[in-house]
Coordinates of C-alpha atoms in Angstrom, one line a residue:
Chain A
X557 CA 6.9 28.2 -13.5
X558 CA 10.6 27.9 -11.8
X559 CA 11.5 24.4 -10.5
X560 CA 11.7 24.5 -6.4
X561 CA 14.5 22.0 -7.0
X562 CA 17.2 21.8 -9.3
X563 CA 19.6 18.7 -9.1
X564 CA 22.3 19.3 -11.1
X565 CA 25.2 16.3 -12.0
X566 CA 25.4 14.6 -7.8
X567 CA 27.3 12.2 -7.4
X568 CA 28.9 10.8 -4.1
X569 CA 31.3 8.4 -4.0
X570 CA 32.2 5.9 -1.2
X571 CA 36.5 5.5 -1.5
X572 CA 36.3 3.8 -5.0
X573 CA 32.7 2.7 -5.1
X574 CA 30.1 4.3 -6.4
X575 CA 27.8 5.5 -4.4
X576 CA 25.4 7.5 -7.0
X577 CA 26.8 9.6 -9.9
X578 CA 25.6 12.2 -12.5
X579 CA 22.3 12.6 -11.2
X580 CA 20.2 15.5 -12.8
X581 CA 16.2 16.9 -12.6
X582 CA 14.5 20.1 -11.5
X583 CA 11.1 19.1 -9.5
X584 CA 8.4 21.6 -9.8
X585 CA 5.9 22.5 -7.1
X586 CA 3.0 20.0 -6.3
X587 CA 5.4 17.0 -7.9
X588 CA 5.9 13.9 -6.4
X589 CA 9.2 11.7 -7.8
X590 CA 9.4 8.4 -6.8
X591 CA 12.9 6.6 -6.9
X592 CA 13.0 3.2 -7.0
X593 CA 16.0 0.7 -7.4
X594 CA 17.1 -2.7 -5.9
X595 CA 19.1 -2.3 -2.4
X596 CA 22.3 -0.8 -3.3
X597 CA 21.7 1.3 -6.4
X598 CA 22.4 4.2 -5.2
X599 CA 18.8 5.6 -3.9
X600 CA 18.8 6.2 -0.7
X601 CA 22.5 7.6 -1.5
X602 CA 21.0 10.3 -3.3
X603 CA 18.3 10.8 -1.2
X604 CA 20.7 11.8 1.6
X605 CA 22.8 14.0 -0.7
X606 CA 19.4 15.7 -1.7
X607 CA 18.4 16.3 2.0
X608 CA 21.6 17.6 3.1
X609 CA 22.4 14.7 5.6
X610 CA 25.5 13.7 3.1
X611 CA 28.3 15.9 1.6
X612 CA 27.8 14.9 -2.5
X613 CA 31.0 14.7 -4.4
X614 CA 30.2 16.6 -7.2
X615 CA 27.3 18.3 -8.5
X616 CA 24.5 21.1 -7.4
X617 CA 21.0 21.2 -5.6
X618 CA 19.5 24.1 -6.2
X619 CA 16.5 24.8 -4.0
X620 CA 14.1 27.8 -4.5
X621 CA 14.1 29.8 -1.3
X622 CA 11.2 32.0 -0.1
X623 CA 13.2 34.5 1.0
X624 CA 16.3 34.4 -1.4
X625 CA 15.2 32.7 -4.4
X626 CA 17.2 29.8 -5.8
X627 CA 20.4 28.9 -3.4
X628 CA 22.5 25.5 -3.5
X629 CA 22.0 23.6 -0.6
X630 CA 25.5 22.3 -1.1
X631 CA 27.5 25.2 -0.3
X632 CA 25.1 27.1 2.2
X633 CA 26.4 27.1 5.6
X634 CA 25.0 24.5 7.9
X635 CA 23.2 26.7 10.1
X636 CA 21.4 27.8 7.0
X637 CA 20.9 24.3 5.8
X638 CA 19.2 23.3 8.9
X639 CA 17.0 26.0 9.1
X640 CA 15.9 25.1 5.6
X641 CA 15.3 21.3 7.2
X642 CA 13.6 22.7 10.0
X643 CA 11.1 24.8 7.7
X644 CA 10.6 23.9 3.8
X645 CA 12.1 20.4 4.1
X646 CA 10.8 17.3 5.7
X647 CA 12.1 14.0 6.0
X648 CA 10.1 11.0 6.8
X649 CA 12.9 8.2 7.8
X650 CA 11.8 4.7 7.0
X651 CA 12.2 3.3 10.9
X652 CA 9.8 6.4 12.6
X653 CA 12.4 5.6 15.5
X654 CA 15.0 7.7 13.9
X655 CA 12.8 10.4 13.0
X656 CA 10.7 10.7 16.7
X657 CA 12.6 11.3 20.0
X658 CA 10.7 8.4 21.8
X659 CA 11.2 9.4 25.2
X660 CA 8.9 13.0 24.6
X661 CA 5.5 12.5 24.3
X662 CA 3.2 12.3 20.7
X663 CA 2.2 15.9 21.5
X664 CA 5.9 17.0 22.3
X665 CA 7.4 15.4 19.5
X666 CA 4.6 17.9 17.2
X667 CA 5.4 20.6 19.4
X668 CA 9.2 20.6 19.2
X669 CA 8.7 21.5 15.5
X670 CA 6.6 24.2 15.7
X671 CA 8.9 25.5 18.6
X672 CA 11.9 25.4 16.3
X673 CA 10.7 27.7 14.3
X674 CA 9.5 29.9 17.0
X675 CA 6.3 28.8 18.4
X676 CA 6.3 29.9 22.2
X677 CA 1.9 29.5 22.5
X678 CA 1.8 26.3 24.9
X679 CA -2.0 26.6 23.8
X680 CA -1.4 27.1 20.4
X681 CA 1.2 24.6 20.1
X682 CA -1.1 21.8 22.0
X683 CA -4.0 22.9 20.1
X684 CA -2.2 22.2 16.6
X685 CA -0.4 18.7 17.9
X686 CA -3.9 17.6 18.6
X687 CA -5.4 18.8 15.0
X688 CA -2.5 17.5 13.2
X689 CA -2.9 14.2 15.6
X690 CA -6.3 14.2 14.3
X691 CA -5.0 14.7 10.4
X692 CA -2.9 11.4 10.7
X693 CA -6.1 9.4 12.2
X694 CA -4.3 9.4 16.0
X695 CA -6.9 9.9 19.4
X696 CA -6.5 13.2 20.5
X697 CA -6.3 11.5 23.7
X698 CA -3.3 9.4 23.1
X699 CA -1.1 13.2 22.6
X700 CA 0.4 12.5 26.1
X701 CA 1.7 9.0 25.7
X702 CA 4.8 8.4 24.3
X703 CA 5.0 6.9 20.6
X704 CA 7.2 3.8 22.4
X705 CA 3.4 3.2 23.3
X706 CA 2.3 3.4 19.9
X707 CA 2.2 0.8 17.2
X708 CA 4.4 1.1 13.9
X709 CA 2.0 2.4 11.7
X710 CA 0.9 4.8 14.3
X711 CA 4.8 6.0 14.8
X712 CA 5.1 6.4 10.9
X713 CA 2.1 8.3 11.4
X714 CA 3.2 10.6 13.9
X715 CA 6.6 11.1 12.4
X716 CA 4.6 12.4 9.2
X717 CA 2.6 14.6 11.6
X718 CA 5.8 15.7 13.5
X719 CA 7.3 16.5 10.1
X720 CA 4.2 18.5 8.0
X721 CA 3.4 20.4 11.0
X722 CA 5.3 23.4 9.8
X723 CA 3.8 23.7 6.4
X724 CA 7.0 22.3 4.6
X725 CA 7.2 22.6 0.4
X726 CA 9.7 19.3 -0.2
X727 CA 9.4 16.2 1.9
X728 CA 11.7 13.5 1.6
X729 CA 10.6 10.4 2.2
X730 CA 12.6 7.1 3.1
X731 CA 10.9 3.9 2.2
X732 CA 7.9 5.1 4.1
X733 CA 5.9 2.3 4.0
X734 CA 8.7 -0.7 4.4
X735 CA 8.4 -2.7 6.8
X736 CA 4.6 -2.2 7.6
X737 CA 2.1 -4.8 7.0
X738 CA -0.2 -4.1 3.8
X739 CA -3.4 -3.1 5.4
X740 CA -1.7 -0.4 7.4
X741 CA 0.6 0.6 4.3
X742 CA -2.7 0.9 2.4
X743 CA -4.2 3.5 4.8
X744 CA -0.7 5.8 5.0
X745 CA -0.6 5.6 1.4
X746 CA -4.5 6.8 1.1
X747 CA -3.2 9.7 4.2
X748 CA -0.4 11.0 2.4
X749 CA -2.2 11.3 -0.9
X750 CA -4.5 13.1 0.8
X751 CA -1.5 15.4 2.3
X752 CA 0.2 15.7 -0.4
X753 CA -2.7 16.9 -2.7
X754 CA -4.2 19.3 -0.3
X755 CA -0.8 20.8 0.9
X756 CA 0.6 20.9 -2.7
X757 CA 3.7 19.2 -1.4
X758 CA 6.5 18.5 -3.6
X759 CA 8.1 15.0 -2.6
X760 CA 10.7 12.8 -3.2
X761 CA 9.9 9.0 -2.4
X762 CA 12.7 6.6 -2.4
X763 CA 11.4 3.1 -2.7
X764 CA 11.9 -0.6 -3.8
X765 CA 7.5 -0.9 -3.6
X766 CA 6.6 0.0 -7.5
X767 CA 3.1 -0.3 -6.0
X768 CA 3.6 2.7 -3.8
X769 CA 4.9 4.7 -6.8
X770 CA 1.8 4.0 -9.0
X771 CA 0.3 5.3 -6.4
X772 CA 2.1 8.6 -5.1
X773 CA 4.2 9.6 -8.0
X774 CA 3.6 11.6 -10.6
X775 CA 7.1 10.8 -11.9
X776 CA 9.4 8.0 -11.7
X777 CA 13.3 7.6 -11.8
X778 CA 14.9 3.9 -12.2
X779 CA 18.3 3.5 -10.3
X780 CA 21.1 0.6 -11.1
X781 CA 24.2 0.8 -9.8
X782 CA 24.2 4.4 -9.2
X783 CA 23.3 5.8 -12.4
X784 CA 20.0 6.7 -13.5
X785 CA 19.0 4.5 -15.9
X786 CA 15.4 5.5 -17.1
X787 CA 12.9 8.3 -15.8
X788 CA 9.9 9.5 -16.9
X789 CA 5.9 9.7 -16.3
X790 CA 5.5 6.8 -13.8
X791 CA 2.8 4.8 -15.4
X792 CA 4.5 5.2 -18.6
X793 CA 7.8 3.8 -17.2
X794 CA 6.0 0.8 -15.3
X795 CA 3.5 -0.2 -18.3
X796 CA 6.4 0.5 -21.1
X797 CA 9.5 0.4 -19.7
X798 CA 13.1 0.6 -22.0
X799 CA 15.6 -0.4 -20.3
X800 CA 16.8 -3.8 -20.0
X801 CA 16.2 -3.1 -15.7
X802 CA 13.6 -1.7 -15.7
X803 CA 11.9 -4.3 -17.8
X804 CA 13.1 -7.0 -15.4
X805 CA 12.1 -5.1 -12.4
X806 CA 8.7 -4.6 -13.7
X807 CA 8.7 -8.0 -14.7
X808 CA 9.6 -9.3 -11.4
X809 CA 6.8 -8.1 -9.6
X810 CA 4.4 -10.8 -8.6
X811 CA 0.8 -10.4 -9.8
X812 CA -2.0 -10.7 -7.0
Chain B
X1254 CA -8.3 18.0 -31.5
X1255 CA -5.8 14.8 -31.6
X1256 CA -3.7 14.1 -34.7
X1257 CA -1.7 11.7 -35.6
X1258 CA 1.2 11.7 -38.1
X1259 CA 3.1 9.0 -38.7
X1260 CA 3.4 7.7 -35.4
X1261 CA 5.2 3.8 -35.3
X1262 CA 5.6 1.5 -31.8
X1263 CA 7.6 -1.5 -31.1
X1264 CA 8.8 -3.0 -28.0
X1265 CA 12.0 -4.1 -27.5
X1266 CA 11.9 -7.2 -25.1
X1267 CA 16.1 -7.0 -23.5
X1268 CA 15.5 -9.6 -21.3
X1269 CA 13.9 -12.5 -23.9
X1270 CA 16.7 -12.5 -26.2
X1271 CA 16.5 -8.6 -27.0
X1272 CA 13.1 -9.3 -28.8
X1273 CA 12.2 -6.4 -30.9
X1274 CA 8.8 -6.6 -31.9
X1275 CA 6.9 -3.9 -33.8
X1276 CA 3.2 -3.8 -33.5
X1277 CA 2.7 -0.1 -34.7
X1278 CA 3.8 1.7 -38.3
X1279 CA 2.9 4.9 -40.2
X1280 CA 0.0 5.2 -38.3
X1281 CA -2.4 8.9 -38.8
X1282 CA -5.3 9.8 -37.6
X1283 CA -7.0 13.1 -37.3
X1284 CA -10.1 14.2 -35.2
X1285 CA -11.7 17.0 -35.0
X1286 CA -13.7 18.6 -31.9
X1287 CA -17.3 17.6 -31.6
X1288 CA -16.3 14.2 -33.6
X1289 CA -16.4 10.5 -32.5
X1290 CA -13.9 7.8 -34.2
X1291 CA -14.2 4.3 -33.5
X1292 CA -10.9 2.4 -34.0
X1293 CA -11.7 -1.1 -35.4
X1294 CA -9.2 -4.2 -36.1
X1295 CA -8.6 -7.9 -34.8
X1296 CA -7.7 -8.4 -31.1
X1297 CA -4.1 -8.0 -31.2
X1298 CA -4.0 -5.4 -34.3
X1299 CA -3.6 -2.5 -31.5
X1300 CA -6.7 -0.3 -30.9
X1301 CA -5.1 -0.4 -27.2
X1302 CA -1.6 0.3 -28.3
X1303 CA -3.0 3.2 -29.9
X1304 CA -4.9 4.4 -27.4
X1305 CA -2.0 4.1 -24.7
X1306 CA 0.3 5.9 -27.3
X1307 CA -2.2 9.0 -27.6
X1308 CA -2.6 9.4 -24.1
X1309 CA 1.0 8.8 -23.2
X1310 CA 1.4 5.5 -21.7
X1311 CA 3.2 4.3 -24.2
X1312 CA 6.2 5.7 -25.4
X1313 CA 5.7 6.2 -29.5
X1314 CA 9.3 5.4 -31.3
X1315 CA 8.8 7.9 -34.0
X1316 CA 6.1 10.2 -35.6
X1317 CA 3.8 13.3 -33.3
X1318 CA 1.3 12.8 -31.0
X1319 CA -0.3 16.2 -30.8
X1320 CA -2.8 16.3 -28.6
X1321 CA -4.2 20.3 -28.0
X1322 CA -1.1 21.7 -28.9
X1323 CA 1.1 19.0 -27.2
X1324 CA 2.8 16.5 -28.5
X1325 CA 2.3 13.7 -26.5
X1326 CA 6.0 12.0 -28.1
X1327 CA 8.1 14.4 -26.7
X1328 CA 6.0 16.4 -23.4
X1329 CA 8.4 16.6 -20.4
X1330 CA 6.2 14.2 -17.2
X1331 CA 4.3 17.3 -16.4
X1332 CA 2.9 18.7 -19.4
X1333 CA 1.5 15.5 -20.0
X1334 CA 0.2 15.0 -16.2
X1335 CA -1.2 18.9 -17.0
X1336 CA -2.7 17.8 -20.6
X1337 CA -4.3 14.5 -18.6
X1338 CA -6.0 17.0 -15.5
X1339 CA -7.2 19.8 -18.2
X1340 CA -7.8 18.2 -21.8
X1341 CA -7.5 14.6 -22.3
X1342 CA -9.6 12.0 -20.1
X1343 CA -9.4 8.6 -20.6
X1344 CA -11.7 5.5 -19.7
X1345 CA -10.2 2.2 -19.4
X1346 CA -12.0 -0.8 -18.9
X1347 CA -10.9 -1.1 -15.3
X1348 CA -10.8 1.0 -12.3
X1349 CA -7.5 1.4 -10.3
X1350 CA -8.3 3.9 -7.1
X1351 CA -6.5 3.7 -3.7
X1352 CA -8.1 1.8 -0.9
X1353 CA -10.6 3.6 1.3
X1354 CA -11.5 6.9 -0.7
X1355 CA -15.6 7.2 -1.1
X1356 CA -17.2 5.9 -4.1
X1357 CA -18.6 9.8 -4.3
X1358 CA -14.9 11.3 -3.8
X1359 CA -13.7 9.3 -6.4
X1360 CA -15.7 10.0 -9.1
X1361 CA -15.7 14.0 -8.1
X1362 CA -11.5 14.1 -8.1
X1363 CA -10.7 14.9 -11.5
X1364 CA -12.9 18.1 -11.2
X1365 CA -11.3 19.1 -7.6
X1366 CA -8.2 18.5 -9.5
X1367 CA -8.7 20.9 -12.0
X1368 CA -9.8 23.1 -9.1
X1369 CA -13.6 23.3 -9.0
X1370 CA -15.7 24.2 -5.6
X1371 CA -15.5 21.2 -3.8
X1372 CA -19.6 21.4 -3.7
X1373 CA -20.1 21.8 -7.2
X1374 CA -17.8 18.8 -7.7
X1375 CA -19.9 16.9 -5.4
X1376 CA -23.0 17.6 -6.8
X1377 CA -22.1 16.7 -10.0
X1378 CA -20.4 13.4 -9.0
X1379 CA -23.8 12.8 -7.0
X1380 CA -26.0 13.8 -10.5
X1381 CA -23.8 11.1 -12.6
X1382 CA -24.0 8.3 -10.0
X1383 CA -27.5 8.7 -9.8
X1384 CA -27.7 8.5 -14.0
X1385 CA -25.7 5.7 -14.2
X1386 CA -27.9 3.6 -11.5
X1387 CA -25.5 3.4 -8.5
X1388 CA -27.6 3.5 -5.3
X1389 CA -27.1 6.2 -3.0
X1390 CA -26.2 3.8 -0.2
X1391 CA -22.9 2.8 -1.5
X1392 CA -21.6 6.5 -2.4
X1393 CA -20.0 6.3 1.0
X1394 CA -18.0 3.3 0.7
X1395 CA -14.7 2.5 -1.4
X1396 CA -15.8 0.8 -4.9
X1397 CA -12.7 -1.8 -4.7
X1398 CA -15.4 -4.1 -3.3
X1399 CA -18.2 -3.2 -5.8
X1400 CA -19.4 -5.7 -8.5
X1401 CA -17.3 -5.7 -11.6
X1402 CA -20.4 -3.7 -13.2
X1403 CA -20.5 -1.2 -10.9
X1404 CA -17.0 -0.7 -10.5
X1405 CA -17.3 0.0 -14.5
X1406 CA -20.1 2.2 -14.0
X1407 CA -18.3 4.2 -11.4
X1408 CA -15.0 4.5 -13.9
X1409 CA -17.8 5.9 -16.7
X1410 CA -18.8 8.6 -13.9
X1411 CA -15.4 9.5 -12.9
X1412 CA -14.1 9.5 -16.9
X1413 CA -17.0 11.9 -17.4
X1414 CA -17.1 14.5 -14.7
X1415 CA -14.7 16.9 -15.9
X1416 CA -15.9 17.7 -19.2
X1417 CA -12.1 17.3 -21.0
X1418 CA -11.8 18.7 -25.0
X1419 CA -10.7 14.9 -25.8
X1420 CA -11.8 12.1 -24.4
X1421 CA -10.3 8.2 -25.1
X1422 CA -13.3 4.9 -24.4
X1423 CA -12.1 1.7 -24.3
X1424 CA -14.7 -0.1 -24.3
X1425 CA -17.4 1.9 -22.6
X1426 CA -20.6 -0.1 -23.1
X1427 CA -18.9 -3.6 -22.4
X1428 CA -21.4 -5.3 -20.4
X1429 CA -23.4 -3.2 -19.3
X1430 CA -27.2 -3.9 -19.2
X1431 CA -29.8 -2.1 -22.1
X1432 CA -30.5 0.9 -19.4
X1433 CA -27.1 2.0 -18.4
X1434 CA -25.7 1.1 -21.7
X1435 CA -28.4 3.4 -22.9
X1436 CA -26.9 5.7 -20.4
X1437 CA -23.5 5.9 -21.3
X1438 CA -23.9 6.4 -25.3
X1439 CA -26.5 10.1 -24.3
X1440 CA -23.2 10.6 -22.1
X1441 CA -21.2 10.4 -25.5
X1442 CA -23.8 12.0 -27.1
X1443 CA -23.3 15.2 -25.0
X1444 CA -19.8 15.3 -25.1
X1445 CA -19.9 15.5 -28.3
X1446 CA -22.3 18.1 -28.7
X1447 CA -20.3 20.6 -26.3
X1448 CA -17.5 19.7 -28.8
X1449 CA -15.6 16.6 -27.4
X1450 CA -13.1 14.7 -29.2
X1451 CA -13.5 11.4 -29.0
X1452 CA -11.3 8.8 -30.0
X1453 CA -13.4 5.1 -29.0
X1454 CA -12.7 0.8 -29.1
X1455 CA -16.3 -0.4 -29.5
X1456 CA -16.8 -3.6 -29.7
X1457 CA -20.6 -3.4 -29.5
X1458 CA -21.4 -2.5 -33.6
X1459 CA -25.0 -1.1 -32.6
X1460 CA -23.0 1.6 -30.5
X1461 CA -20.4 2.1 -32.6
X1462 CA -22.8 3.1 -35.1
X1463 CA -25.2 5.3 -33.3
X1464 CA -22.2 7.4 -31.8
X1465 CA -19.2 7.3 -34.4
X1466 CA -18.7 9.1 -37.2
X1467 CA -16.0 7.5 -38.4
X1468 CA -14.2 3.8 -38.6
X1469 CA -10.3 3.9 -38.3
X1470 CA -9.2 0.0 -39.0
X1471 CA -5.7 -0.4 -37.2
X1472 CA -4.8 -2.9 -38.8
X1473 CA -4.0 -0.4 -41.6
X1474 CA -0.7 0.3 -39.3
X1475 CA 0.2 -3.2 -38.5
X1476 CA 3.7 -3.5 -40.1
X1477 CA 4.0 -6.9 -42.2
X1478 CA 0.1 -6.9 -42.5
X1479 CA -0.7 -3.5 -44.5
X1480 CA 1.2 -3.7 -48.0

C-alpha cells in the first residue's frame, strides 16, 4: 500500500521564531492522525502548511493524486493546488464561520461545492444538500435558512456537510470540536466516526482535547515548541507516554 | 501464536524527579494456538503490564513481542491497528465506546471492521447478547448507562464476535453471576477449540482451572524479586 501523504522535513518559520520545523510521516488511506500540543507549539502551523493555506520553509508534502500519482503540493501551481482543495482535500476550520459563507443558504453553501467541481443539476445538487443535510442530523426543511440561523453545533455540522459533499480522501480538521459544549461535541464526534469509517477518510485532527484523539485517532503526534516530540499509536502514547511532555500533558488532564 | 522472548518494561517518570522504575525483566512466554495460559502473581507483580505490552499499549524497552508474525516492539501504528482488527482481540475489564452508538452496533463493530456483511455481523452480535443474558429491549440504546455488569457483559460480547487467532482476558468472569459466568468460560471453551490463543488474568481459581492449561507466575519477571 502507497501512503496518500508523504510529509517530508516542513518546517515554517515566522522571522526568527519557530513556527514548526522538521516535521516528517506518510499517512496511509483510512488513517486518522491526531495532533495535539499546547497553544503555540507549532500545530495548527503545520496544519496550514499541510493544507496548502501557508508557504512551508523547507521540506515536501507529497500527496497521491488520482490522476497523476504522487505530486508535492508545495511546488504545484496554485490553480492546481486548489483544485486538489476543492476535490480530495477538505478542511473543517474550528469557527464553522470561516469555513461557511453565512449570507447563502444551508442548501447553497452544499451546493457551491458540488458546483465547483462541475455540478450544473439544480435537482441533483438540491437533492444531495438535503441527503447530506440528513447525514449530519440537520431538517431537510431547515436547507433554505441561512446557517446565521443555525446554532454552533449545527454550523460545525454543516461546514462538515459542505466539506464531505464531494467525496474528499484527506480532511483536515482544525480543533473541530473547540469551543462547543460537551454534549454537542459528544454527538459530532459519534458523526464523524461514523463518516470517517464508512468513507474511509484519511484525516488529520489538530487538537489540544486528548479526549477527542482517543476517540478519532488511530495515531497520535505530540507537538512542543515546534518539533515533534513523540508519535505513535494513540492509546499507546496517552497510556505510556516517554517524553517528559507528553507525560505532563497526559498528566494534566483532569479525571471525571 | 504469541511469544515472548526476553521482553523487559520500566517507566521512566521525567516529571517526579526522572523516576525510573522497572516493573518488567527477562520476561518469555510462549503459546501455542488452541492453548489457554493464565498469568498468575500478586497485585502489582504485572499480569496487566504484560498484557498491555503484548497487545501494544505499552511500549516494551527491550526483547520481541511477536504476535502472528509481528512483533508487537517494533510494528509501525498501523500494523499493529491491522494485527488488533484481524488477529489479536483483547477484553479489558472496562468498556470505553463513544456516546450514542447501539448496544447491538457496538458489539457487531469489530466484525464490520474486518469487513463482514453488515447482516451477518448483526446477527451474530444479536446471538451473543442473547447468550450472555442482555435483554432484547436495551440492544437499541447506548451501554454507557448500563449497570456495571452489563456493561461487562456487553465488552465479553464485543471481545468475542470476531473470532481473532489470539485473544488477551483480563479478568473475564469478575463478577459475574453462576449463569453468565458459566457463559463466558463455554465462550473460552470454543475459542479454544477453533484454535484460539489465549493468554488470561483469572482471578477466579475454579476458572482458571477448568479453562487453562498452563500457569505463568509473573512475578518470575519482576526485577529485584526473581534471583
Amino acid at each position: 500500500m502507497t501512503p496518500l501523504l508523504q510529509v517530508k522535513g516542513i518546517g515554517k518559520r515566522y522571522g526568527a521564531r519557530i513556527g514548526c520545523t522538521d516535521v516528517s510521516f506518510d499517512l496511509y488511506p483510512g488513517e486518522v492522525m491526531g495532533i495535539v500540543g499546547e497553544s503555540g507549539s507549532g500545530k495548527s502551523t503545520l496544519l496550514n502548511c499541510l493544507a496548502g493555506h501557508l508557504e512551508p520553509d523547507a521540506g515536501q508534502v507529497i500527496f497521491e493524486t488520482r490522476a497523476n500519482g504522487p505530486v508535492d503540493t508545495v511546488t504545484m501551481s496554485e490553480p492546481e493546488r486548489r483544485m486538489l482543495g476543492r476535490t480530495d482535500w477538505a478542511f473543517v476550520h474550528q469557527h464553522a464561520r470561516d469555513g461557511l459563507r453565512m449570507s447563502v443558504s444551508a442548501g447553497g453553501n452544499i451546493g457551491e461545492r458540488l458546483m465547483a467541481v462541475g455540478d450544473r443539476h439544480y435537482g441533483n445538487i438540491r437533492h444531495k444538500a438535503i441527503d447530506w443535510l440528513g447525514r449530519v442530523e440537520i431538517e431537510a426543511e431547515r436547507v433554505d435558512d441561512r446557517p446565521t440561523a443555525f446554532s454552533g453545533g449545527m454550523q460545525q455540522r454543516l461546514q462538515i456537510a459542505r466539506n464531505l459533499v464531494t467525496g474528499p480522501r484527506l480532511v483536515f480538521m482544525d480543533e473541530p470540536t473547540g469551543g462547543l459544549d460537551v454534549s454537542v461535541q459528544a454527538r459530532l464526534l459519534d458523526l464523524l466516526r461514523g463518516l470517517v469509517r464508512e468513507m474511509a477518510l484519511s484525516a488529520i485532527i489538530v487538537t489540544h482535547d486528548l479526549a477527542v484523539v482517543r476517540l478519532l485517532a488511530d495515531r497520535l503526534m505530540v507537538m512542543k515548541d515546534g518539533r515533534v516530540v513523540e508519535a505513535g499509536l494513540t492509546d499507546q502514547v496517552l497510556d505510556d507516554p516517554q517524553h517528559v511532555y507528553t507525560q505532563l500533558l497526559v498528566s494534566s488532564v483532569l479525571q471525571v | 501464536m504469541i511469544e515472548l522472548v526476553n521482553v523487559s518494561k520500566r517507566f521512566t517518570l521525567h516529571n517526579q524527579g526522572g523516576a525510573a522504575i522497572p516493573v518488567m525483566e527477562g520476561a518469555c512466554l510462549q503459546v501455542g494456538p488452541g492453548e489457554c495460559v493464565a498469568l498468575t502473581g500478586a497485585s502489582g507483580a504485572g499480569k496487566s503490564t504484560l498484557m498491555r505490552v503484548i497487545y501494544g499499549n505499552y511500549l516494551a524497552a527491550s526483547g520481541q513481542v511477536r504476535v502472528g508474525g509481528v512483533d508487537v516492539a517494533r510494528a509501525e501504528p498501523r500494523e499493529i491497528l491491522a494485527l488488533r482488527r484481524e488477529t489479536l482481540g483483547y477484553v479489558s475489564q472496562f468498556l470505553r465506546v463513544v456516546p450514542r452508538v447501539p448496544t447491538l452496533d457496538v458489539v457487531a463493530e469489530p466484525l464490520l471492521a474486518v469487513g463482514s456483511d453488515r447482516q451477518a455481523a448483526l446477527d451474530r452480535a444479536a446471538g451473543l447478547l442473547r447468550r450472555l443474558n442482555i435483554p432484547e429491549r436495551l440492544w437499541t440504546l447506548s451501554p454507557t448507562t448500563f449497570s456495571g455488569g452489563e456493561q461487562q457483559r456487553v465488552n465479553i460480547a464485543r471481545g468475542f464476535a470476531h473470532e481473532y487467532p489470539a485473544m488477551l482476558l483480563d479478568e473475564p468472569t469478575a463478577s459475574l453471576d453462576a449463569q453468565n459466568r458459566e457463559t463466558v468460560l463455554s465462550l473460552i471453551q470454543e475459542a479454544k477449540e477453533r484454535g484460539a490463543a489465549i493468554v488470561g488474568i483469572f482471578h477466579d481459581v475454579a476458572a482458571r482451572e477448568r479453562v487453562c492449561d498452563r500457569e505463568v507466575n509473573v512475578s518470575d519477571f519482576t526485577p529485584g524479586v526473581a534471583a
